[in-house]
PDB file of C-alpha atoms in Angstrom:
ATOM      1  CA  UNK A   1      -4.674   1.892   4.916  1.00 49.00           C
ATOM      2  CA  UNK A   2      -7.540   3.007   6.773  1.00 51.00           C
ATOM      3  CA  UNK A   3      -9.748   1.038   4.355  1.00 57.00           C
ATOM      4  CA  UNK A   4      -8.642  -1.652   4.933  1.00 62.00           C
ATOM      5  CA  UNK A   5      -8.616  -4.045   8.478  1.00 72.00           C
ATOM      6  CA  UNK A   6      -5.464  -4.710   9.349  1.00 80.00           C
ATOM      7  CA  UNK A   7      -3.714  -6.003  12.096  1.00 87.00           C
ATOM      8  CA  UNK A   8      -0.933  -4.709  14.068  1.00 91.00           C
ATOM      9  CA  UNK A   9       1.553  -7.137  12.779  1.00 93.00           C
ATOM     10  CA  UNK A  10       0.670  -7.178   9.415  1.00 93.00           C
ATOM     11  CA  UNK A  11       1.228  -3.133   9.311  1.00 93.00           C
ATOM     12  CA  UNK A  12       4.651  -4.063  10.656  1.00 95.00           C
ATOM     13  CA  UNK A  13       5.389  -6.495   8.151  1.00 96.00           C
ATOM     14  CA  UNK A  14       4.231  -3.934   5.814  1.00 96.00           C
ATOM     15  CA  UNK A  15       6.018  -1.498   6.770  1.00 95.00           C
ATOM     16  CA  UNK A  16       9.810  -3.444   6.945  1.00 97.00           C
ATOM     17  CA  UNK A  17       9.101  -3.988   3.203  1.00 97.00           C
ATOM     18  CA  UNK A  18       8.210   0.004   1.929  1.00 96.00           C
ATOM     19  CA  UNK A  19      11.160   0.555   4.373  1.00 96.00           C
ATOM     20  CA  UNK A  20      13.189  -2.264   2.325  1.00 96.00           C
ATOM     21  CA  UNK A  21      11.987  -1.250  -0.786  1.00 96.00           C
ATOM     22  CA  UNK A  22      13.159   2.868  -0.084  1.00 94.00           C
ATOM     23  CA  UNK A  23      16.277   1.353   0.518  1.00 94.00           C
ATOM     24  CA  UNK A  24      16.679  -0.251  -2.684  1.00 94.00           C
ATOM     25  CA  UNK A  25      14.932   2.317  -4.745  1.00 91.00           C
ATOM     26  CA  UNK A  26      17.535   4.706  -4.044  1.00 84.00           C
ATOM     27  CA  UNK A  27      20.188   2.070  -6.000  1.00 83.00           C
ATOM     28  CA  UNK A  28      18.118   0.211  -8.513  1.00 83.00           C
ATOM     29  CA  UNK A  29      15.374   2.179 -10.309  1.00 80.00           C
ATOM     30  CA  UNK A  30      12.295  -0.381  -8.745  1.00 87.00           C
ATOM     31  CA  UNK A  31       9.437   2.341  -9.220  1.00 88.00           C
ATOM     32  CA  UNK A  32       9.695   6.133 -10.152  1.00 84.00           C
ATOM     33  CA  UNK A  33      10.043   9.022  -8.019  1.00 86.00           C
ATOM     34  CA  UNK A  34       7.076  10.312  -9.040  1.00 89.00           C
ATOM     35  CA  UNK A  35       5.374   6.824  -7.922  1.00 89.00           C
ATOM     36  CA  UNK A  36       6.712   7.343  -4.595  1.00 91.00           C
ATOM     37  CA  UNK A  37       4.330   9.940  -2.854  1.00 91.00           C
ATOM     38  CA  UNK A  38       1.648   7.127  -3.260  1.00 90.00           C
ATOM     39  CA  UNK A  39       3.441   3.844  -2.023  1.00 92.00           C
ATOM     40  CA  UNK A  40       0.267   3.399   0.302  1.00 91.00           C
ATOM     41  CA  UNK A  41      -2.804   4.762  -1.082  1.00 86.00           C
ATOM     42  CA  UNK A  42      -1.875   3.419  -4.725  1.00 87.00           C
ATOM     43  CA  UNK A  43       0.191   0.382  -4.659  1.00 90.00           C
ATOM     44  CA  UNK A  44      -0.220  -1.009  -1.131  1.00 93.00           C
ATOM     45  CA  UNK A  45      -3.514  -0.190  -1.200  1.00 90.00           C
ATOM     46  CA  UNK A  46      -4.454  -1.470  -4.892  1.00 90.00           C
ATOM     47  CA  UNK A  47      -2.580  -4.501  -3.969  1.00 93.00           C
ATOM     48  CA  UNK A  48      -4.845  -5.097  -0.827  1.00 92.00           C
ATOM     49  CA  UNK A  49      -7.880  -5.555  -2.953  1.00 92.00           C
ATOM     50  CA  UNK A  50      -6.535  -8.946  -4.193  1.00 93.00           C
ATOM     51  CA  UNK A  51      -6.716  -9.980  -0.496  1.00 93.00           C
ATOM     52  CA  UNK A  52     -10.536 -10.236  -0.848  1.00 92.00           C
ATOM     53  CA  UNK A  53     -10.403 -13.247  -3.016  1.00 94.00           C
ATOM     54  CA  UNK A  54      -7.499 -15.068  -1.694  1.00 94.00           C
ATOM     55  CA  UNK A  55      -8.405 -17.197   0.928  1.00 93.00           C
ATOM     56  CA  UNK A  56      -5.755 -18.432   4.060  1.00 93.00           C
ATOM     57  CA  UNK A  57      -3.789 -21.631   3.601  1.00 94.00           C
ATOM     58  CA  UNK A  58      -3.715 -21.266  -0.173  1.00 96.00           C
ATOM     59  CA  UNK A  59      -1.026 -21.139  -3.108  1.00 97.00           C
ATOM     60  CA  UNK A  60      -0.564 -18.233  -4.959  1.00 97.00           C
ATOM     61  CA  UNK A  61       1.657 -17.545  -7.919  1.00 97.00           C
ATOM     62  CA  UNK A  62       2.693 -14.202  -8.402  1.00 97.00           C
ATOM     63  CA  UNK A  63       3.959 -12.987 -12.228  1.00 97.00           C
ATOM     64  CA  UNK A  64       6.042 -10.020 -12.619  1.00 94.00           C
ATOM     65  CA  UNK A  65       6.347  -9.044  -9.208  1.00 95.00           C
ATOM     66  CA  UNK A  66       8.806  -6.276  -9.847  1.00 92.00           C
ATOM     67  CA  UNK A  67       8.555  -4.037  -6.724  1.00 94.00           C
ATOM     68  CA  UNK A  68       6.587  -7.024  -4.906  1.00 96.00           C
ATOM     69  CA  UNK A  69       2.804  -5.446  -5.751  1.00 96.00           C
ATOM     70  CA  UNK A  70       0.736  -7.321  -5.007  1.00 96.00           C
ATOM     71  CA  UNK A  71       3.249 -10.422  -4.569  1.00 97.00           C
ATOM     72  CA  UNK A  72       5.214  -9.126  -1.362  1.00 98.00           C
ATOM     73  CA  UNK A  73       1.774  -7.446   0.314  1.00 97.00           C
ATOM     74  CA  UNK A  74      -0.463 -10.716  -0.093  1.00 96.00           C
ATOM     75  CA  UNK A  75       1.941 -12.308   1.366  1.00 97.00           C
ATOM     76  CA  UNK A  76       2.255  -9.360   4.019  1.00 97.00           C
ATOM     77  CA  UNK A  77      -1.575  -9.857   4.682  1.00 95.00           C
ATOM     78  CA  UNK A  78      -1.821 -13.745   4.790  1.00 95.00           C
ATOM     79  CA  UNK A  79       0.727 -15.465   6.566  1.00 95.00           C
ATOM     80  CA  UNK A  80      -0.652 -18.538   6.409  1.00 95.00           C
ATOM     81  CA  UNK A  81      -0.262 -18.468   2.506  1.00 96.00           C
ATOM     82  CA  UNK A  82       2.871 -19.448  -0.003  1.00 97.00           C
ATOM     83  CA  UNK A  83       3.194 -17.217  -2.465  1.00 97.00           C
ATOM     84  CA  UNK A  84       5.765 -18.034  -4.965  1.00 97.00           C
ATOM     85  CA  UNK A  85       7.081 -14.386  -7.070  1.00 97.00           C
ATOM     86  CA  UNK A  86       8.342 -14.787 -10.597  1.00 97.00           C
ATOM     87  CA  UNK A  87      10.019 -12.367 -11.999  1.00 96.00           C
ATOM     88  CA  UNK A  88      12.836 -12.580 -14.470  1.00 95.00           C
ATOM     89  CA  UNK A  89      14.896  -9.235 -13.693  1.00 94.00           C
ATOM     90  CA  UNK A  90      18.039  -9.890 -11.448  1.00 94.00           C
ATOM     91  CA  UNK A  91      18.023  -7.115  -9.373  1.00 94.00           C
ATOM     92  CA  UNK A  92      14.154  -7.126  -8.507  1.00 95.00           C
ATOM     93  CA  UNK A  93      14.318 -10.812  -7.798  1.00 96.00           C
ATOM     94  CA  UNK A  94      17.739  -9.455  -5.378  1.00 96.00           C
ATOM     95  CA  UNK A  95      15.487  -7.330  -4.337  1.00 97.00           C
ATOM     96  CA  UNK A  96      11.648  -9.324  -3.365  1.00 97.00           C
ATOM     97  CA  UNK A  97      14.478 -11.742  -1.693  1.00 98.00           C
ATOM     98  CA  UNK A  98      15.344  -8.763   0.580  1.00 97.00           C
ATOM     99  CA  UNK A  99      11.859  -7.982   1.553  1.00 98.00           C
ATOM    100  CA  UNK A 100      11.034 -11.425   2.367  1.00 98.00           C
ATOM    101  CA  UNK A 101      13.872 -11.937   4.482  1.00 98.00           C
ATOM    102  CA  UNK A 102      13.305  -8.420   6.372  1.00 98.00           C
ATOM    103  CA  UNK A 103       9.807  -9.638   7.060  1.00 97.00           C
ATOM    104  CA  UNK A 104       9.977 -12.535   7.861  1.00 97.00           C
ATOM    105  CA  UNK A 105       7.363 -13.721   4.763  1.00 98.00           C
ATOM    106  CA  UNK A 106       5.936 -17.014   3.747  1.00 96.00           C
ATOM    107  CA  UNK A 107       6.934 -16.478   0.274  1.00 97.00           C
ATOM    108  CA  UNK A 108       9.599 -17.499  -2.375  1.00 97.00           C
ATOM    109  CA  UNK A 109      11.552 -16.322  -5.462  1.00 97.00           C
ATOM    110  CA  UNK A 110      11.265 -18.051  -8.869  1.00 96.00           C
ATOM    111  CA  UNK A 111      13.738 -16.016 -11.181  1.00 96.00           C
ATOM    112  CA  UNK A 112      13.745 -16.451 -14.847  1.00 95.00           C
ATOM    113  CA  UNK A 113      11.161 -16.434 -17.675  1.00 93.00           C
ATOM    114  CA  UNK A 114       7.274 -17.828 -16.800  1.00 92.00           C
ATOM    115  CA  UNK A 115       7.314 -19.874 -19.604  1.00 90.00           C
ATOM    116  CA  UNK A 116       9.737 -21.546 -18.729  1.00 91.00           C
ATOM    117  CA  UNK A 117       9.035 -22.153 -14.917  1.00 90.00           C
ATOM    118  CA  UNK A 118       7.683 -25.539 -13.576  1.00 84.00           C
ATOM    119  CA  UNK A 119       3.577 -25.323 -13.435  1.00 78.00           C
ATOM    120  CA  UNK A 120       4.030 -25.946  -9.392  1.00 81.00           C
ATOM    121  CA  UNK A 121       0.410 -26.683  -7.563  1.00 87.00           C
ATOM    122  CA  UNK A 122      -1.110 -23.573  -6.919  1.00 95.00           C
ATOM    123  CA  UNK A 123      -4.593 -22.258  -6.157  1.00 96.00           C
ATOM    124  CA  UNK A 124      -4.188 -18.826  -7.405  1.00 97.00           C
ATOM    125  CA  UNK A 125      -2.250 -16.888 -10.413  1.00 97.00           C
ATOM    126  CA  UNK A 126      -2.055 -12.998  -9.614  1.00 97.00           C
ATOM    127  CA  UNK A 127      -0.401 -10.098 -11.453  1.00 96.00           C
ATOM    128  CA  UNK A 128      -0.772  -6.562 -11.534  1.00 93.00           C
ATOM    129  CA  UNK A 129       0.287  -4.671 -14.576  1.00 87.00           C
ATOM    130  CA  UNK A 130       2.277  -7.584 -16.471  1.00 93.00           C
ATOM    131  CA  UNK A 131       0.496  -8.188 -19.414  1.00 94.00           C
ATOM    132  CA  UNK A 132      -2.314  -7.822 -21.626  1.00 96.00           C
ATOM    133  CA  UNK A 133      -5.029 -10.455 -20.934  1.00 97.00           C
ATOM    134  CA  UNK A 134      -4.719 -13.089 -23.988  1.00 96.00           C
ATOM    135  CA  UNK A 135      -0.871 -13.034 -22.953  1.00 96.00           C
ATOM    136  CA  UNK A 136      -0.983 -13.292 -19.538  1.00 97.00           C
ATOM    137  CA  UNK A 137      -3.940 -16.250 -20.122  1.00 97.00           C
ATOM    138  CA  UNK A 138      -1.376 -17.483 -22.237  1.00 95.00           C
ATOM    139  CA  UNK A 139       1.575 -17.716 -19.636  1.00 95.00           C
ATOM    140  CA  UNK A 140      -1.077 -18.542 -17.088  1.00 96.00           C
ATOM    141  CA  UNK A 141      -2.576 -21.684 -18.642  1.00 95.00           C
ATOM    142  CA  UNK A 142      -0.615 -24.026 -16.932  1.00 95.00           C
ATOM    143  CA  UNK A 143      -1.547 -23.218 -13.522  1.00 95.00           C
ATOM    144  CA  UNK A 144      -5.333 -22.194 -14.891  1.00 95.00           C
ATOM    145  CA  UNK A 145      -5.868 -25.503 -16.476  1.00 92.00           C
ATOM    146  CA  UNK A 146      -5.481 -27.476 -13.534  1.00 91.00           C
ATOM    147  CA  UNK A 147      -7.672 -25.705 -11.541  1.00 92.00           C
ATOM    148  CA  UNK A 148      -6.145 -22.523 -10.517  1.00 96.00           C
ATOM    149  CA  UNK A 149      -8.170 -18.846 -10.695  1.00 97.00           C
ATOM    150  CA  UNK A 150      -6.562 -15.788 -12.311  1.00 97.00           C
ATOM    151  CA  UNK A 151      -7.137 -12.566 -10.033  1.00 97.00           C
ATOM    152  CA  UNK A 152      -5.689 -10.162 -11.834  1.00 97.00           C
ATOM    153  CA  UNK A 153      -5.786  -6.461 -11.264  1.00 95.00           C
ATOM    154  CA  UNK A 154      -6.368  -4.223 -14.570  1.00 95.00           C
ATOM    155  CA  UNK A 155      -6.396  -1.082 -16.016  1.00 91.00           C
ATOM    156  CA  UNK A 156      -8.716   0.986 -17.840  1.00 91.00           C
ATOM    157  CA  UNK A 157      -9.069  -1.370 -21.557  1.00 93.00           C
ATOM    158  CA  UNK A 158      -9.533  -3.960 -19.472  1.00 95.00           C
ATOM    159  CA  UNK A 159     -12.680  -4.894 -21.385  1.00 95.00           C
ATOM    160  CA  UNK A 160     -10.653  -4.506 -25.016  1.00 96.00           C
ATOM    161  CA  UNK A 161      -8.416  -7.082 -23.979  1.00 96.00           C
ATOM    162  CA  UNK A 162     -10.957  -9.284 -22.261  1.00 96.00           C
ATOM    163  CA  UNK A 163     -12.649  -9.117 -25.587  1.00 95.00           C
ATOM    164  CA  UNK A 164      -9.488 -10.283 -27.125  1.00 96.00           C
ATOM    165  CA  UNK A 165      -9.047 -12.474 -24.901  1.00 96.00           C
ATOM    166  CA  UNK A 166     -12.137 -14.473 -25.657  1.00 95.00           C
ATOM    167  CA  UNK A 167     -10.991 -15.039 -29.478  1.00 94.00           C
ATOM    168  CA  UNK A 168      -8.420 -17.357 -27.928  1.00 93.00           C
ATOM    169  CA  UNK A 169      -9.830 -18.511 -24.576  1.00 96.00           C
ATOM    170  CA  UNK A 170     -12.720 -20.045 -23.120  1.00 95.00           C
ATOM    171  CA  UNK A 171     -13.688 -19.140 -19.673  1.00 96.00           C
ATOM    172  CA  UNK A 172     -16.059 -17.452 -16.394  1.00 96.00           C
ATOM    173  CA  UNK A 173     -15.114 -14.418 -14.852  1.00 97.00           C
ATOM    174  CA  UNK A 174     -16.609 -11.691 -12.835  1.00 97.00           C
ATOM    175  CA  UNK A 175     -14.839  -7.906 -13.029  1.00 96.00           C
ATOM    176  CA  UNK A 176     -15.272  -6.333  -9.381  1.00 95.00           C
ATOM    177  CA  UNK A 177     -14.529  -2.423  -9.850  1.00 94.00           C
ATOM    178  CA  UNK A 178     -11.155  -1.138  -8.190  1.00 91.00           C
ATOM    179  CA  UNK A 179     -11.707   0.681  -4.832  1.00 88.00           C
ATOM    180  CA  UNK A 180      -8.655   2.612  -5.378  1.00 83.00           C
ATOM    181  CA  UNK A 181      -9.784   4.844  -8.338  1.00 71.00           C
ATOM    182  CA  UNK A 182     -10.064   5.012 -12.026  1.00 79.00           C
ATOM    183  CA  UNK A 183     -12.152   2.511 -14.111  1.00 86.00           C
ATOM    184  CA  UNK A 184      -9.659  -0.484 -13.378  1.00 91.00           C
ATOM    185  CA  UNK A 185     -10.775  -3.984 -11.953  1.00 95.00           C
ATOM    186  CA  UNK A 186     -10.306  -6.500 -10.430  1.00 96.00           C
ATOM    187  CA  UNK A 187     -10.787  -9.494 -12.789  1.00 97.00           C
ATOM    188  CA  UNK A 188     -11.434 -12.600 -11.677  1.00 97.00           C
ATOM    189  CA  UNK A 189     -10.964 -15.352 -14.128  1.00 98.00           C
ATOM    190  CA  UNK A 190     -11.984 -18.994 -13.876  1.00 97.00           C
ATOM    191  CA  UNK A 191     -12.741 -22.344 -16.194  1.00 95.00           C
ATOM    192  CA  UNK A 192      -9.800 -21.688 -18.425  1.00 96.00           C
ATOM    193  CA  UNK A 193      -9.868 -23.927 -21.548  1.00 93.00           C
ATOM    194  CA  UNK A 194      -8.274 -22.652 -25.041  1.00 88.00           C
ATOM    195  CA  UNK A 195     -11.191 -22.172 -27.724  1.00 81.00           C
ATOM    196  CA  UNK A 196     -13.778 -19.927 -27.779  1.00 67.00           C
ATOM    197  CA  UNK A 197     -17.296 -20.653 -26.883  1.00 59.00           C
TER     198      UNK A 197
END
């Protein structure tokens, strides 16, 4: 974390949730073993990125937040944010509830399917390996076309599926290179309308 700026009580709040989320690892197979050596420099710190483009006092809607990256860590980072996590697995969702509790987050649980959840107001759509790009678009449209941004955090093809992506959808963004290795991005996406140009 020595990257990053952060503040006494946000490295506690950090750490109750890696110490949460060692706890339920060990039960319920939330990331890999192998994952586990790089909790901080790879998935606390790739998650931490995201914090450059969301702004205090905003709403942020998290998909797939799994083992709460970057869901559970923005929300680490910003207390003065909501961030709502969807996720549709029972024992993650059992799980991000957990966390939040430990730490005492600004933050809530949506479990079930995104398509099917309500398109509350929100300022911000995140995920972090979720989906391809013209799907997660897709599931992200409802927030998106009222006036939301996408910052989403992706991989290597990120530029195959943002060329897929633009067969389908209409919109700005700006791809800001990952600090935390690799040729992933951060994408940020905004001005979604369905159609291309």
């Amino acid at each position: 974390m020595a990257d990053f700026d952060v503040s006494r009580e946000t490295l506690e709040r950090l750490d109750t949730i890696i110490l949460t989320l060692d706890d339920w690892r060990k039960r319920s197979n939330l990331i890999g073993p192998r994952e586990w050596p790089q909790i901080w420099t790879r998935h606390v710190g790739d998650s931490f990125q995201v914090l450059d483009y969301v702004p205090n006092e905003t709403r942020v809607v998290d998909f797939g937040s799994g083992a709460g990256f970057p869901g559970l860590i923005m929300s680490a980072a910003r207390p003065t944010c909501h961030v709502t996590m969807m996720e549709s697995v029972g024992k993650k969702c059992a799980f991000l509830r957990a966390a939040i509790e430990a730490a005492g987050l600004n933050a809530s649980v949506y479990q079930g399917r995104i398509e099917a959840a309500p398109a509350s107001e929100a300022d911000i759509v995140t995920a972090r390996a979720f989906a391809p790009l013209p799907k997660l678009l897709d599931y992200a449209a409802p927030w998106m076309e009222n006036g939301a941004k996408g910052v989403f955090l992706k991989g290597e093809r990120w530029k195959e599926e943002l060329t897929d992506a633009q067969q389908t959808w209409n919109f700005a963004y700006e791809a800001i290179p990952s600090r935390t290795g690799g040729s992933g991005v951060i994408l940020i996406v905004r001005e979604l309308k369905r159609g291309r140009r």
